[in-house]
Short mmCIF file of C-alpha atoms and ligand atoms in Angstrom, two decimals:
data_model
loop_
_atom_site.label_atom_id
_atom_site.label_comp_id
_atom_site.label_asym_id
_atom_site.label_seq_id
_atom_site.Cartn_x
_atom_site.Cartn_y
_atom_site.Cartn_z
CA MET F 5 10.10 23.47 0.76
CA PHE F 6 9.35 23.72 4.40
CA ILE F 7 6.52 20.66 4.18
CA LEU F 8 8.97 18.47 2.56
CA LYS F 9 11.59 19.14 5.31
CA PHE F 10 8.83 18.45 7.68
CA LEU F 11 7.51 15.53 6.37
CA GLY F 12 11.21 14.26 5.81
CA VAL F 13 11.18 13.37 9.48
CA THR F 14 7.90 11.20 9.40
CA PRO F 15 8.75 8.20 11.35
CA GLN F 16 6.85 5.44 9.87
CA TYR F 17 9.53 3.48 8.35
CA ASP F 18 11.07 3.04 11.69
CA PHE F 19 8.28 1.59 13.05
CA LEU F 20 8.14 -0.71 10.21
CA ALA F 21 11.67 -1.67 10.75
CA THR F 22 10.81 -2.49 14.10
CA LEU F 23 7.74 -4.27 13.33
CA ARG F 24 9.78 -6.40 10.49
CA ASN F 25 12.03 -7.33 13.46
CA LEU F 26 9.49 -8.76 15.47
CA ILE F 27 7.90 -11.04 12.56
CA GLN F 28 8.34 -14.58 13.47
CA PRO F 29 6.04 -17.89 13.42
CA GLY F 30 3.19 -17.77 16.10
CA ILE F 31 3.20 -13.87 16.32
CA THR F 32 -0.86 -12.62 15.75
CA THR F 33 -1.68 -9.63 13.37
CA LYS F 34 -3.48 -8.03 16.31
CA GLU F 35 0.03 -8.08 18.27
CA LEU F 36 1.48 -6.40 15.36
CA ASP F 37 -1.06 -3.75 15.24
CA GLN F 38 -1.21 -3.12 18.87
CA ILE F 39 2.84 -2.86 18.79
CA ALA F 40 2.24 -0.31 15.76
CA GLU F 41 -0.27 1.68 17.55
CA ASP F 42 2.04 2.11 20.84
CA LEU F 43 4.93 3.27 18.75
CA ILE F 44 2.77 5.80 16.99
CA LEU F 45 1.42 7.38 20.25
CA LYS F 46 4.76 7.18 21.88
CA LYS F 47 5.96 9.64 19.10
CA GLY F 48 3.07 11.98 19.54
CA ALA F 49 1.58 11.22 16.41
CA VAL F 50 -1.58 9.74 15.19
CA PRO F 51 -2.39 6.19 13.60
CA ALA F 52 -3.91 7.73 10.22
CA PHE F 53 -5.99 4.29 9.20
CA LYS F 54 -7.69 4.12 12.55
CA GLY F 55 -11.41 5.15 12.25
CA TYR F 56 -10.69 6.01 8.68
CA MET F 57 -13.86 5.16 6.83
CA GLY F 58 -14.56 2.68 9.94
CA TYR F 59 -11.34 1.03 9.55
CA PRO F 60 -10.73 -0.68 13.10
CA ALA F 61 -7.25 -0.88 13.28
CA ALA F 62 -3.77 1.21 12.99
CA LEU F 63 -1.97 -1.35 10.61
CA CYS F 64 -3.51 -3.43 7.83
CA THR F 65 -1.93 -7.10 7.91
CA SER F 66 -2.38 -8.58 4.68
CA VAL F 67 -1.17 -12.51 4.68
CA ASN F 68 -0.20 -14.42 1.55
CA GLU F 69 -3.44 -14.23 -1.17
CA GLU F 70 -4.47 -11.20 0.90
CA VAL F 71 -3.76 -8.14 -1.14
CA ILE F 72 -4.39 -5.08 1.20
CA HIS F 73 -6.63 -3.98 3.79
CA GLY F 74 -6.08 -7.38 5.83
CA VAL F 75 -7.74 -6.33 9.38
CA PRO F 76 -5.49 -7.55 12.39
CA GLY F 77 -6.91 -10.46 14.22
CA PRO F 78 -6.17 -13.58 16.35
CA ARG F 79 -4.54 -15.10 13.25
CA GLN F 80 -0.92 -16.63 14.11
CA LEU F 81 1.75 -16.30 11.51
CA LYS F 82 3.33 -19.46 10.09
CA PRO F 83 6.59 -20.31 8.39
CA GLY F 84 6.25 -19.72 4.74
CA ASP F 85 3.76 -17.00 5.18
CA ILE F 86 4.32 -13.56 3.48
CA VAL F 87 2.86 -10.53 5.33
CA SER F 88 2.40 -6.79 4.11
CA LEU F 89 2.02 -4.28 7.12
CA ASP F 90 0.64 -0.98 5.44
CA LEU F 91 1.11 1.87 7.94
CA GLY F 92 -0.34 5.55 7.87
CA VAL F 93 0.39 8.45 10.48
CA LYS F 94 -0.07 11.76 11.05
CA LEU F 95 2.23 14.16 12.45
CA GLY F 96 2.14 17.76 12.70
CA GLY F 97 -0.87 18.00 10.38
CA TYR F 98 0.86 15.85 7.49
CA TYR F 99 0.26 12.32 6.47
CA GLY F 100 2.72 9.66 5.70
CA ASP F 101 1.81 6.29 4.17
CA ALA F 102 4.42 3.29 3.92
CA THR F 103 4.19 -0.53 3.46
CA ILE F 104 6.56 -3.25 3.45
CA THR F 105 6.18 -7.29 2.79
CA VAL F 106 7.77 -9.62 4.96
CA PRO F 107 8.44 -13.40 4.69
CA VAL F 108 7.99 -15.34 7.85
CA GLY F 109 10.50 -17.88 8.30
CA GLU F 110 11.44 -19.44 5.05
CA VAL F 111 9.43 -18.67 2.12
CA SER F 112 9.48 -20.41 -1.25
CA LYS F 113 11.82 -19.17 -3.97
CA GLU F 114 8.70 -17.64 -5.99
CA ALA F 115 7.39 -15.78 -2.80
CA GLU F 116 11.09 -14.54 -2.54
CA ARG F 117 10.97 -13.44 -5.88
CA LEU F 118 7.78 -11.87 -5.80
CA LEU F 119 8.88 -9.62 -2.78
CA ARG F 120 11.91 -8.87 -4.48
CA VAL F 121 10.18 -7.91 -7.95
CA THR F 122 7.58 -5.79 -6.05
CA GLU F 123 10.11 -3.61 -3.85
CA MET F 124 12.28 -3.25 -7.37
CA ALA F 125 9.00 -2.12 -8.76
CA LEU F 126 8.44 0.67 -6.35
CA TYR F 127 12.11 1.97 -6.79
CA GLU F 128 11.71 1.75 -10.68
CA GLY F 129 8.62 4.06 -10.37
CA ILE F 130 10.27 6.45 -7.62
CA LYS F 131 13.17 7.00 -10.17
CA MET F 132 10.53 8.47 -12.76
CA ALA F 133 8.97 10.98 -9.86
CA ARG F 134 10.88 14.02 -11.79
CA VAL F 135 9.98 17.29 -12.86
CA GLY F 136 9.50 16.91 -16.74
CA ASN F 137 8.21 13.50 -16.52
CA ARG F 138 4.51 12.66 -16.55
CA LEU F 139 2.24 10.68 -13.88
CA TYR F 140 2.02 7.48 -15.92
CA ASP F 141 5.51 7.41 -16.87
CA ILE F 142 5.84 6.23 -12.85
CA SER F 143 2.77 3.69 -13.77
CA TYR F 144 4.27 2.40 -16.83
CA ALA F 145 7.95 2.03 -15.18
CA ILE F 146 6.04 -0.04 -12.48
CA GLN F 147 4.14 -2.33 -14.51
CA SER F 148 6.93 -3.26 -17.27
CA LEU F 149 8.88 -4.19 -14.38
CA VAL F 150 6.47 -6.27 -12.79
CA GLU F 151 4.74 -7.82 -16.14
CA SER F 152 8.44 -8.51 -17.78
CA ASN F 153 8.89 -10.78 -14.54
CA GLY F 154 5.78 -12.52 -15.41
CA PHE F 155 3.80 -11.28 -12.60
CA SER F 156 0.49 -8.53 -12.90
CA VAL F 157 -0.27 -5.48 -11.25
CA VAL F 158 -3.44 -4.98 -9.37
CA ARG F 159 -5.73 -2.46 -11.63
CA ASP F 160 -8.69 -1.92 -8.95
CA PHE F 161 -6.56 -0.24 -6.27
CA VAL F 162 -4.22 2.41 -6.97
CA GLY F 163 -1.43 4.86 -5.20
CA HIS F 164 -2.47 8.49 -4.32
CA GLY F 165 -1.22 11.97 -3.72
CA ILE F 166 -1.10 12.70 0.03
CA GLY F 167 -0.30 15.81 2.37
CA LYS F 168 -3.03 17.44 4.95
CA ASN F 169 -5.42 14.26 3.86
CA LEU F 170 -4.41 10.42 3.81
CA HIS F 171 -5.50 10.20 0.08
CA GLU F 172 -5.28 13.31 -2.24
CA GLU F 173 -5.53 13.80 -5.65
CA PRO F 174 -4.01 12.44 -8.15
CA GLN F 175 -4.81 8.90 -8.43
CA ILE F 176 -1.83 6.71 -9.62
CA PRO F 177 -2.45 3.49 -11.23
CA ASN F 178 0.44 0.91 -11.18
CA PHE F 179 -0.24 0.64 -15.09
CA GLY F 180 -0.42 3.37 -17.89
CA ARG F 181 0.82 4.96 -20.91
CA PRO F 182 4.14 6.59 -20.55
CA GLY F 183 4.26 10.10 -21.88
CA HIS F 184 0.46 10.45 -20.70
CA GLY F 185 -1.30 11.93 -17.63
CA PRO F 186 -0.57 14.96 -15.13
CA ARG F 187 2.81 16.79 -15.42
CA LEU F 188 5.08 16.33 -12.47
CA LYS F 189 5.62 19.28 -10.41
CA GLU F 190 8.35 20.29 -7.90
CA GLY F 191 6.39 20.02 -4.30
CA MET F 192 4.14 17.13 -4.87
CA VAL F 193 3.99 14.45 -2.40
CA LEU F 194 2.75 11.21 -3.72
CA ALA F 195 2.28 7.45 -2.28
CA LEU F 196 3.38 4.86 -4.57
CA GLU F 197 2.20 1.75 -3.91
CA PRO F 198 2.56 -1.49 -6.50
CA MET F 199 0.34 -4.16 -5.41
CA VAL F 200 1.77 -7.20 -7.50
CA ASN F 201 0.07 -10.88 -7.66
CA GLU F 202 1.82 -13.87 -8.51
CA GLY F 203 -1.10 -14.92 -10.77
CA GLY F 204 -3.71 -12.70 -12.39
CA TRP F 205 -4.56 -9.09 -11.70
CA GLN F 206 -8.33 -10.04 -10.63
CA VAL F 207 -8.97 -9.60 -6.91
CA ARG F 208 -12.41 -9.74 -4.94
CA ILE F 209 -13.24 -8.54 -1.55
CA LEU F 210 -13.99 -10.59 1.22
CA PRO F 211 -17.55 -10.52 2.99
CA ASP F 212 -15.65 -8.68 6.17
CA GLY F 213 -15.78 -5.34 3.77
CA TRP F 214 -12.14 -4.92 4.16
CA THR F 215 -9.69 -7.73 2.73
CA VAL F 216 -8.88 -7.49 -0.57
CA VAL F 217 -7.62 -10.79 -1.81
CA THR F 218 -6.40 -12.44 -5.09
CA ALA F 219 -9.20 -14.02 -7.24
CA ASP F 220 -7.23 -17.01 -8.08
CA GLY F 221 -6.01 -17.44 -4.60
CA LYS F 222 -2.34 -16.66 -5.47
CA LEU F 223 0.17 -14.66 -3.54
CA SER F 224 0.34 -10.98 -3.38
CA ALA F 225 2.92 -8.50 -2.29
CA HIS F 226 2.76 -4.61 -1.63
CA PHE F 227 5.29 -2.20 -0.98
CA GLU F 228 4.69 1.57 -0.65
CA HIS F 229 6.53 4.74 -0.14
CA THR F 230 5.84 8.49 0.39
CA ILE F 231 7.74 10.37 -1.73
CA ALA F 232 8.21 14.07 -2.84
CA VAL F 233 8.95 15.66 -6.38
CA THR F 234 11.96 17.87 -6.01
CA ASP F 235 14.15 20.19 -8.33
CA THR F 236 16.51 17.47 -8.03
CA ASP F 237 16.22 13.54 -7.32
CA PRO F 238 12.92 12.31 -5.80
CA GLU F 239 13.01 11.99 -1.78
CA ILE F 240 11.58 9.70 0.01
CA LEU F 241 9.88 10.91 2.97
CA SER F 242 8.80 7.62 4.80
CA LEU F 243 12.69 6.56 5.03
CA PRO F 244 14.63 8.23 8.14
CA SER F 245 15.91 11.14 6.25
CA SER F 246 19.52 10.31 7.86
CA SER F 247 19.64 7.02 6.50
CA GLY F 248 20.56 7.45 3.03
CA GLU F 249 19.06 4.23 2.12
CA GLY F 250 16.78 5.45 -0.44
CA GLN F 251 19.12 7.58 -2.38
CA LYS F 252 21.76 4.81 -2.37
CA ILE F 253 18.96 2.55 -4.13
CA LEU F 254 17.82 5.37 -6.54
CA ARG F 255 21.32 6.00 -7.71
CA SER F 256 22.01 2.08 -8.37
N1 LIG A 7 -2.35 2.39 2.44
C1 LIG A 7 -3.63 2.24 2.24
C2 LIG A 7 -4.33 3.26 1.19
O1 LIG A 7 -3.68 4.24 1.03
C3 LIG A 7 -4.29 2.38 3.44
C4 LIG A 7 -5.94 2.50 3.54
S1 LIG A 7 -6.26 1.34 4.60
C5 LIG A 7 -7.81 2.36 5.65
O2 LIG A 7 -5.37 3.41 1.21
F1 LIG A 7 -8.05 1.61 6.83
F2 LIG A 7 -7.28 3.24 6.06
F3 LIG A 7 -8.54 2.44 4.62
CO1 LIG A 8 -1.53 4.47 0.39
#
């Protein structure tokens, strides 16, 4: 259990909370990336995405119809936008990965609902991350919450195991058959990350080779935590372990 306790101090949700507070109309995605990288380096951690398969930044910033892997640049956020902030860090040889999607100023009721449903789907998935369950119990819990709210789950990208590498086995689709897939075992560390579209699930990749957008141009949201399967409740490693926030949500 040493590894789990160690990962419990991965600080990236603190980073995301800091970034969330800086979100306001006019800020550019590049400024957010620069701040994220400074925060990470100041903690003695390493930005996990920078240089990964040639990715040029520490943070992924995906705005509105952008699903994931939006590359930070001169784009200024404006009122009504939603922006996902996806951040990976490496500390003491172990990786952590987390994402939040944040409203910029006032957003539409539908955008608000999309954010709420996507975050709820993440927590429905986490609740299923228990010894005795199967991997696709997690997938199914996410999918059902999303689809019962009239949204769709992205199929071309999935969550993943994580540890000494950013991406490890198993792949974790956000859809699947309950009671199927590998058995969950104590000590598994997983990055669960529902990517939820307002419209259809189809996506395409922009010519920059990174940015994934919805095929129909409708909104998309993304929430992610790094979690551990334990002998009791799942532990959310990408939350500050002192906060108790995740455990409260899991019990509600
Ligand atoms: N959270 C994403 C993932 O799990 C981010 C990877 S972006 C990359 O794949 F730049 F590192 F590729
Ligand atoms: Co991830």
